[in-house]
CSV table of C-alpha atoms in Angstrom, one decimal:
chain,number,residue,atom,x,y,z
A,1,MET,CA,15.1,-0.8,16.1
A,2,LEU,CA,15.9,2.5,14.3
A,3,HIS,CA,14.0,1.3,11.2
A,4,LYS,CA,10.8,0.8,13.2
A,5,LYS,CA,11.1,4.2,15.0
A,6,ILE,CA,11.5,6.0,11.7
A,7,LEU,CA,8.6,4.1,10.1
A,8,LYS,CA,6.3,4.9,13.0
A,9,SER,CA,7.4,8.6,12.9
A,10,VAL,CA,6.6,8.9,9.2
A,11,ILE,CA,3.2,7.2,9.6
A,12,PHE,CA,2.3,9.5,12.6
A,13,ILE,CA,3.3,12.7,10.8
A,14,THR,CA,1.6,11.7,7.6
A,15,LEU,CA,-1.7,10.8,9.4
A,16,LEU,CA,-1.5,14.0,11.5
A,17,ASN,CA,-1.2,16.2,8.4
A,18,LEU,CA,-3.9,14.3,6.6
A,19,ASN,CA,-6.3,14.6,9.5
A,20,TYR,CA,-5.7,18.4,9.6
A,21,SER,CA,-6.1,18.7,5.9
A,22,LEU,CA,-9.3,16.7,5.7
A,23,ASN,CA,-10.9,18.7,8.5
A,24,ALA,CA,-9.9,22.0,6.9
A,25,GLN,CA,-11.0,21.3,3.4
A,26,SER,CA,-14.3,20.1,1.9
A,27,ASN,CA,-13.2,20.1,-1.8
A,28,ASN,CA,-11.2,16.8,-1.7
A,29,PHE,CA,-10.7,13.8,-4.0
A,30,ASN,CA,-12.2,15.6,-7.0
A,31,LYS,CA,-9.2,15.5,-9.3
A,32,PHE,CA,-7.2,12.6,-10.7
A,33,SER,CA,-4.2,11.9,-12.8
A,34,ILE,CA,-2.3,9.0,-14.3
A,35,GLY,CA,1.4,9.0,-15.1
A,36,PHE,CA,4.5,7.2,-16.2
A,37,THR,CA,7.7,7.2,-14.1
A,38,ALA,CA,11.3,6.1,-14.6
A,39,GLY,CA,14.0,6.0,-11.9
A,40,THR,CA,16.1,4.0,-9.6
A,41,THR,CA,13.3,1.6,-8.8
A,42,GLY,CA,12.6,1.0,-12.5
A,43,LEU,CA,9.8,1.8,-14.9
A,44,GLY,CA,6.3,2.2,-13.7
A,45,GLY,CA,3.1,4.1,-13.4
A,46,GLU,CA,1.2,6.2,-10.8
A,47,LEU,CA,-2.2,7.4,-9.8
A,48,ALA,CA,-2.8,10.7,-8.0
A,49,THR,CA,-5.7,12.5,-6.4
A,50,ASN,CA,-6.0,15.6,-4.3
A,51,ILE,CA,-6.6,15.5,-0.6
A,52,SER,CA,-6.7,19.3,-0.3
A,53,THR,CA,-5.1,22.4,-1.9
A,54,LYS,CA,-1.8,21.5,-0.2
A,55,PHE,CA,-1.8,17.7,-0.2
A,56,ASN,CA,-1.9,15.1,-2.9
A,57,LEU,CA,-2.0,11.3,-2.5
A,58,ARG,CA,-0.2,9.1,-4.9
A,59,LEU,CA,0.1,5.3,-5.5
A,60,VAL,CA,3.2,4.4,-7.5
A,61,VAL,CA,4.1,1.0,-8.8
A,62,SER,CA,7.5,0.3,-10.5
A,63,GLY,CA,10.1,-2.3,-11.1
A,64,PHE,CA,12.7,-3.8,-13.4
A,65,ASN,CA,14.6,-7.1,-14.0
A,66,TYR,CA,18.2,-7.6,-14.9
A,67,SER,CA,20.0,-10.7,-16.2
A,68,ASP,CA,23.5,-11.5,-17.4
A,69,ASN,CA,25.5,-14.6,-18.0
A,70,GLY,CA,28.8,-15.6,-19.6
A,71,GLN,CA,32.1,-17.3,-19.2
A,72,GLU,CA,35.5,-16.3,-17.8
A,73,VAL,CA,38.9,-18.1,-17.9
A,74,ASP,CA,40.8,-18.2,-14.6
A,75,ASN,CA,43.9,-20.3,-14.0
A,76,SER,CA,43.1,-22.3,-17.1
A,77,VAL,CA,39.6,-23.1,-15.8
A,78,THR,CA,36.6,-21.9,-17.7
A,79,VAL,CA,34.0,-20.6,-15.2
A,80,GLY,CA,30.4,-20.0,-16.2
A,81,TYR,CA,28.3,-17.4,-14.3
A,82,GLU,CA,24.8,-16.2,-14.1
A,83,VAL,CA,23.4,-13.0,-12.4
A,84,ASP,CA,19.7,-12.1,-12.0
A,85,GLY,CA,18.4,-9.0,-10.3
A,86,LYS,CA,15.0,-7.6,-9.7
A,87,VAL,CA,13.3,-4.6,-8.0
A,88,ASN,CA,9.6,-4.4,-7.4
A,89,SER,CA,8.2,-1.3,-5.6
A,90,ILE,CA,4.8,-0.2,-4.5
A,91,ALA,CA,4.7,3.2,-2.8
A,92,LEU,CA,1.9,5.1,-1.0
A,93,LEU,CA,3.1,8.7,-0.9
A,94,VAL,CA,1.7,12.1,0.3
A,95,ASP,CA,2.9,15.3,-1.3
A,96,TYR,CA,2.9,18.6,0.7
A,97,PHE,CA,3.2,21.6,-1.7
A,98,LEU,CA,5.2,24.7,-1.1
A,99,PHE,CA,5.9,27.8,-3.3
A,100,ASN,CA,2.9,28.1,-5.6
A,101,ASN,CA,2.1,24.4,-5.5
A,102,LYS,CA,5.2,23.4,-7.5
A,103,PHE,CA,7.9,22.4,-5.0
A,104,ARG,CA,6.8,19.6,-2.5
A,105,LEU,CA,7.9,17.6,0.5
A,106,ILE,CA,7.2,13.9,0.1
A,107,GLY,CA,6.6,11.3,2.8
A,108,GLY,CA,5.2,7.8,2.7
A,109,ILE,CA,5.7,4.0,2.9
A,110,VAL,CA,7.3,1.9,0.2
A,111,ARG,CA,7.1,-1.9,-0.2
A,112,ASN,CA,10.4,-2.4,-1.9
A,113,GLN,CA,11.5,-5.9,-2.9
A,114,PHE,CA,15.1,-6.0,-4.0
A,115,GLU,CA,17.1,-9.1,-4.7
A,116,ILE,CA,20.2,-10.1,-6.6
A,117,ASN,CA,21.1,-13.8,-7.3
A,118,GLY,CA,24.4,-15.0,-8.7
A,119,ASN,CA,26.2,-18.2,-9.2
A,120,ALA,CA,29.5,-19.3,-10.7
A,121,ALA,CA,30.6,-22.9,-11.5
A,122,ALA,CA,33.5,-24.5,-13.3
A,123,ILE,CA,32.6,-26.0,-16.7
A,124,THR,CA,36.0,-27.4,-17.7
A,125,PRO,CA,38.5,-29.5,-15.7
A,126,TYR,CA,41.3,-27.9,-13.7
A,127,VAL,CA,44.7,-29.3,-14.5
A,128,PHE,CA,46.8,-28.8,-11.4
A,129,ASP,CA,49.9,-30.6,-12.8
A,130,ALA,CA,50.8,-33.5,-15.1
A,131,ASN,CA,49.5,-36.0,-12.6
A,132,ARG,CA,46.4,-34.3,-11.2
A,133,THR,CA,43.3,-33.1,-12.9
A,134,PHE,CA,40.1,-32.1,-11.1
A,135,SER,CA,36.7,-32.5,-12.8
A,136,PRO,CA,34.3,-29.5,-12.8
A,137,ASP,CA,32.2,-31.1,-10.1
A,138,ARG,CA,35.3,-31.4,-7.9
A,139,VAL,CA,36.3,-27.8,-8.5
A,140,GLY,CA,32.8,-26.8,-7.4
A,141,SER,CA,30.5,-23.8,-7.5
A,142,VAL,CA,29.6,-20.6,-5.5
A,143,SER,CA,26.2,-19.0,-5.2
A,144,ALA,CA,25.2,-15.7,-3.6
A,145,VAL,CA,22.0,-13.8,-2.7
A,146,VAL,CA,21.8,-10.1,-1.8
A,147,ASN,CA,18.5,-8.7,-0.5
A,148,TYR,CA,17.0,-6.4,2.1
A,149,PRO,CA,15.5,-7.8,5.3
A,150,ASN,CA,13.0,-5.0,5.7
A,151,GLU,CA,10.1,-5.3,3.2
A,152,TYR,CA,8.4,-2.0,4.2
A,153,MET,CA,10.5,1.1,4.2
A,154,PRO,CA,9.8,4.8,5.2
A,155,TYR,CA,10.5,7.4,2.5
A,156,LEU,CA,11.3,11.1,2.7
A,157,GLY,CA,12.0,13.3,-0.3
A,158,LEU,CA,11.7,16.5,-2.2
A,159,GLY,CA,10.0,17.0,-5.5
A,160,TYR,CA,9.0,19.5,-8.2
A,161,GLY,CA,5.8,19.5,-10.2
A,162,ASN,CA,2.1,19.1,-9.4
A,163,ALA,CA,0.2,16.6,-11.5
A,164,LEU,CA,-3.1,18.1,-10.4
A,165,SER,CA,-2.4,21.9,-10.7
A,166,LYS,CA,-4.3,24.1,-13.1
A,167,GLY,CA,-3.0,24.7,-16.6
A,168,ASN,CA,-1.8,22.1,-19.1
A,169,ALA,CA,-3.1,18.6,-18.3
A,170,LEU,CA,0.3,17.1,-19.2
A,171,LYS,CA,2.9,17.7,-16.5
A,172,LEU,CA,6.6,16.9,-15.9
A,173,ASN,CA,7.4,15.7,-12.3
A,174,LEU,CA,10.7,15.2,-10.6
A,175,SER,CA,11.6,13.8,-7.2
A,176,LEU,CA,14.6,12.8,-5.2
A,177,GLY,CA,14.6,11.1,-1.8
A,178,LEU,CA,15.8,8.3,0.4
A,179,LEU,CA,14.3,5.0,1.7
A,180,TYR,CA,15.5,3.8,5.0
A,181,SER,CA,16.1,0.3,3.9
A,182,GLY,CA,18.4,-1.1,6.5
A,183,SER,CA,21.6,-2.8,5.4
A,184,PRO,CA,21.3,-5.4,2.7
A,185,GLU,CA,22.1,-9.0,3.7
A,186,LEU,CA,24.5,-11.3,1.8
A,187,ILE,CA,24.1,-15.1,1.9
A,188,MET,CA,26.7,-17.4,0.2
A,189,GLN,CA,27.0,-21.1,-0.4
A,190,GLY,CA,29.8,-23.1,-2.0
A,191,THR,CA,30.8,-26.6,-3.0
A,192,GLY,CA,34.0,-28.3,-4.0
A,193,LEU,CA,37.5,-26.9,-3.9
A,194,ILE,CA,36.3,-23.3,-4.2
A,195,SER,CA,33.9,-23.5,-1.3
A,196,PRO,CA,36.3,-21.7,1.1
A,197,THR,CA,35.4,-18.6,-0.9
A,198,ILE,CA,32.3,-18.2,1.3
A,199,ASN,CA,34.6,-17.5,4.2
A,200,GLN,CA,34.7,-13.9,2.8
A,201,VAL,CA,31.1,-13.4,3.7
A,202,ALA,CA,31.9,-11.5,6.9
A,203,SER,CA,34.2,-9.0,5.3
A,204,LEU,CA,31.8,-8.5,2.3
A,205,GLN,CA,28.8,-8.0,4.7
A,206,GLN,CA,30.8,-5.4,6.6
A,207,GLY,CA,31.0,-3.4,3.3
A,208,LEU,CA,27.3,-3.8,2.7
A,209,ASN,CA,26.5,-2.5,6.2
A,210,GLU,CA,27.3,1.0,4.9
A,211,PHE,CA,24.4,1.0,2.5
A,212,GLY,CA,21.5,1.5,4.9
A,213,TRP,CA,19.7,4.1,2.7
A,214,TYR,CA,18.3,3.4,-0.7
A,215,PRO,CA,18.2,6.4,-3.1
A,216,MET,CA,15.1,7.1,-5.1
A,217,LEU,CA,15.3,9.4,-8.1
A,218,ASN,CA,12.3,9.6,-10.4
A,219,VAL,CA,11.3,11.5,-13.5
A,220,GLY,CA,7.7,11.3,-14.6
A,221,ILE,CA,5.1,12.5,-17.0
A,222,SER,CA,1.5,12.8,-15.8
A,223,TYR,CA,-1.8,13.5,-17.4
A,224,GLN,CA,-4.7,15.1,-15.4
A,225,LEU,CA,-8.0,13.3,-16.1
A,226,LEU,CA,-10.3,15.7,-14.3
A,227,LYS,CA,-9.2,19.3,-14.5
A,228,ASN,CA,-10.2,21.9,-11.9
A,229,GLN,CA,-9.0,25.5,-12.1
A,230,LYS,CA,-9.2,26.1,-8.4
A,231,LYS,CA,-5.7,24.7,-7.8
């Protein structure tokens, strides 16, 4: 699978660079920073340490939850709906610094749990004509789940800012990249008269197949705990 090939390539390149860096440098893991991040994977925090003068290692944890509910009137039937979404992300990333240790290439592995659950059900009877009325149970309900089949995803990106560089202990950090997530999967279930709605799964899934990459944009503030003027 393409996902596995990309994942193996990222791991191999990252380990190769780390091995070279560790062999070439003796002044490693002597600086640390903590930080706050906000972006497309939610709000979170990060820990960073130096591997060498050109490489930093970062652990980033982030996430968010979303909920919504309400009612809509359709063909004289009141339909109640609920939507819940969540993203939980744990990333192990390596920064390779360019141009005076400010701009960086980023690679790593992300455990990204993304899921959206939704359901809709009739809460009032449906009056078809003067002689036929269908109860809410007879009208039925529809539920749907969207998630990603791949839990571990390779990440590549670009960034600006070095949490462990000399100067002010407080730093602004920016990054933009892509996770190779694979296409999200849609699962639908239905009951009652509206259950044929789930027959649209194939066409809806075809549209979701175009979203094989998950964008990651992050803005962060970091604070260097142990400062060292050599970098």
